[in-house]
Amino acid sequence: MERELFIGIDAGGSETKLVACDGRGNLVGYGKGGPANHLSVGLERMKESLVEAMKDAGCDGLHFESAYIGYSGLGIWSPSELLEKIGHEVIDTDRLAINNDCYNALYGGFGGESGIVAVTGTGSMVLAIDEDGEVTRLGGWGHLLGDWGSGFRIAMDAIQVALKVHDGTVDSKLHDKMMNFFGFDSSRAIVRYFYIEQHSKSEIAAFAPVVIEAAVSGDREARRIVEANAIEVARTAVVMYNRVAVAPRLAVVGGLSKSEFFMEQLRWGVSGWLKLCKPLLQPVFGAVLIAMNNFRKVDKPVLERLSEISGEYEREGRL
Amino acid sequence: MERELFIGIDAGGSETKLVACDGRGNLVGYGKGGPANHLSVGLERMKESLVEAMKDAGCDGLHFESAYIGYSGLGIWSPSELLEKIGHEVIDTDRLAINNDCYNALYGGFGGESGIVAVTGTGSMVLAIDEDGEVTRLGGWGHLLGDWGSGFRIAMDAIQVALKVHDGTVDSKLHDKMMNFFGFDSSRAIVRYFYIEQHSKSEIAAFAPVVIEAAVSGDREARRIVEANAIEVARTAVVMYNRVAVAPRLAVVGGLSKSEFFMEQLRWGVSGWLKLCKPLLQPVFGAVLIAMNNFRKVDKPVLERLSEISGEYEREGRL
């Protein structure tokens, strides 16, 4: 009997990640491709990014028992059938499932078991999966209306404070940090960047680590911004816990989870309600777990093997 | 000798207002037209709005000694020559000046004399004119980056709180008020309105009076939003006073100035620094004052006559 193969894809807004493994959870391939949010880069570039990741992982020409793609940007108005069709064009597989990329994080968080996951990437969202596998979402209203605790939100909050510093109504290092980070030399350059030029949300969100750094080094305004964003995520997670019958644990994935300062605020915000856990699997490993589960229920040793590799990849900064 | 005629136009984002008067400040015509921000409605519609206002005021076919148009949306990247040319096509005049519409408010505030004017319309900005006629601007970073104290900002702040109410992390009446005002029946409708459909800033800013009403009736979150926005305008005005050699007085124009609650917060915020005054002239009367001043210096009786008519028009809700 040939080896059974599974593939999981995290088709994100700034890059695509792919994991292929066998039925025992042993890694068969790992690869990366370009951005794959069809809303921002279009369907063609999205497909190209999937193809890149397949090649990079050495998965071209392989046949897969089951595949799962978590697409960034897949929402209620998405061309789901088209996204599924494109998946089939790229992957040779018997069964393919697609969904929004947040499910990668959700299933990765506790290996598909009950718990709450906060996604704090360019955007943000709080998800819960209960004992019966029911999923509930809170937050995630997008960059215009919400996304507290996201890199984009923290960056924009900080830029708005920086402009108050420019006007002289507030004192903070965020102004100089903004000017340096974006290479602005005048107010005109600032206005041009945000209103005339086209910049992606992830380009702007890239300023968030600088804001956190300023917070850590004691800048009061930066501190206030990071705290307020972390507390908002914490509050949403606690509301989730009180609303849904879910295990009292919270895993955080995405860029902000790498900041100890952010996580410390978050831990404080959920204390007495939820235990903060490291996610069992990083999102792309969550994706391959979904693919495997769609074929047959994954047992504990396999999950442990996946978790081990996911942890290794994360520690080595390869994710 | 024929009567000397002057014309001032406030070409705003949601409508155009026009005042024509003679050399003694007597009203010759008053009219309105459609929206005239070329960035949002295009140059053709903008011109149409000017033509509408000319017809409405009965100014078609008249010759003017001097004209002034304050264009909304006129900025550092605007096609100024084109906007001037269009002005000449619409108005038969010996001399025409154009500038951003905020100068209408600024010159109207104290009849061209020294003082600080806060514009709190769909957008916001703080302006000062010193004894030598030098103009300084603070704030006014636009809807993405600033505009504290504007109708759009207050509306968006309130909508974000309403979504927190939806998620259950905050308690406020703003959720129900938002659902009613915009006619939303689901989260899907909310997301569609802001991300899929195209709505103007003034459509969204129209929610601000509802927020203020909620604040007045004691809703804590609404109160916090209105207070924070008013205080930000106050703080900017005080910084302006400390930076520029300007008379210690502040006039407020725009939709928010009609709210007693908003003005009360603002008065509190500037107390000890600035005296809150009623603007001498409403912006479109400021525009005609600029047109007259560009011909010859306006004397006191003429200014008083203009101020009288401006006040009458405001009281009667015709502006």
GROMACS .gro file of C-alpha atoms in nm, chain A residues 103 106-107 110-117 126-137 240-249 297:
model
   34
  103TYR     CA    1  -1.002   2.809   1.083
  106LEU     CA    2  -0.872   2.769   1.534
  107TYR     CA    3  -0.811   2.399   1.468
  110PHE     CA    4  -0.602   2.293   2.052
  111GLY     CA    5  -0.572   2.028   1.781
  112GLY     CA    6  -0.942   2.061   1.704
  113GLU     CA    7  -1.046   2.031   2.069
  114SER     CA    8  -1.246   2.286   2.264
  115GLY     CA    9  -1.095   2.624   2.346
  116ILE     CA   10  -1.068   2.986   2.241
  117VAL     CA   11  -0.823   3.120   1.986
  126VAL     CA   12  -1.164   3.578   1.846
  127LEU     CA   13  -1.286   3.224   1.773
  128ALA     CA   14  -1.416   2.943   1.990
  129ILE     CA   15  -1.475   2.578   1.924
  130ASP     CA   16  -1.692   2.389   2.173
  131GLU     CA   17  -1.702   2.018   2.268
  132ASP     CA   18  -1.930   1.943   1.973
  133GLY     CA   19  -1.705   2.119   1.723
  134GLU     CA   20  -1.938   2.419   1.693
  135VAL     CA   21  -1.750   2.734   1.599
  136THR     CA   22  -1.836   3.087   1.721
  137ARG     CA   23  -1.674   3.411   1.609
  240MET     CA   24  -1.679   3.444   2.442
  241TYR     CA   25  -1.614   3.216   2.739
  242ASN     CA   26  -1.923   3.341   2.917
  243ARG     CA   27  -2.139   3.294   2.610
  244VAL     CA   28  -2.024   2.959   2.471
  245ALA     CA   29  -1.975   2.624   2.649
  246VAL     CA   30  -1.605   2.603   2.582
  247ALA     CA   31  -1.292   2.490   2.768
  248PRO     CA   32  -1.144   2.777   2.971
  249ARG     CA   33  -0.828   2.826   2.770
  297LYS     CA   34  -1.002   1.100   1.284
   0.00000   0.00000   0.00000
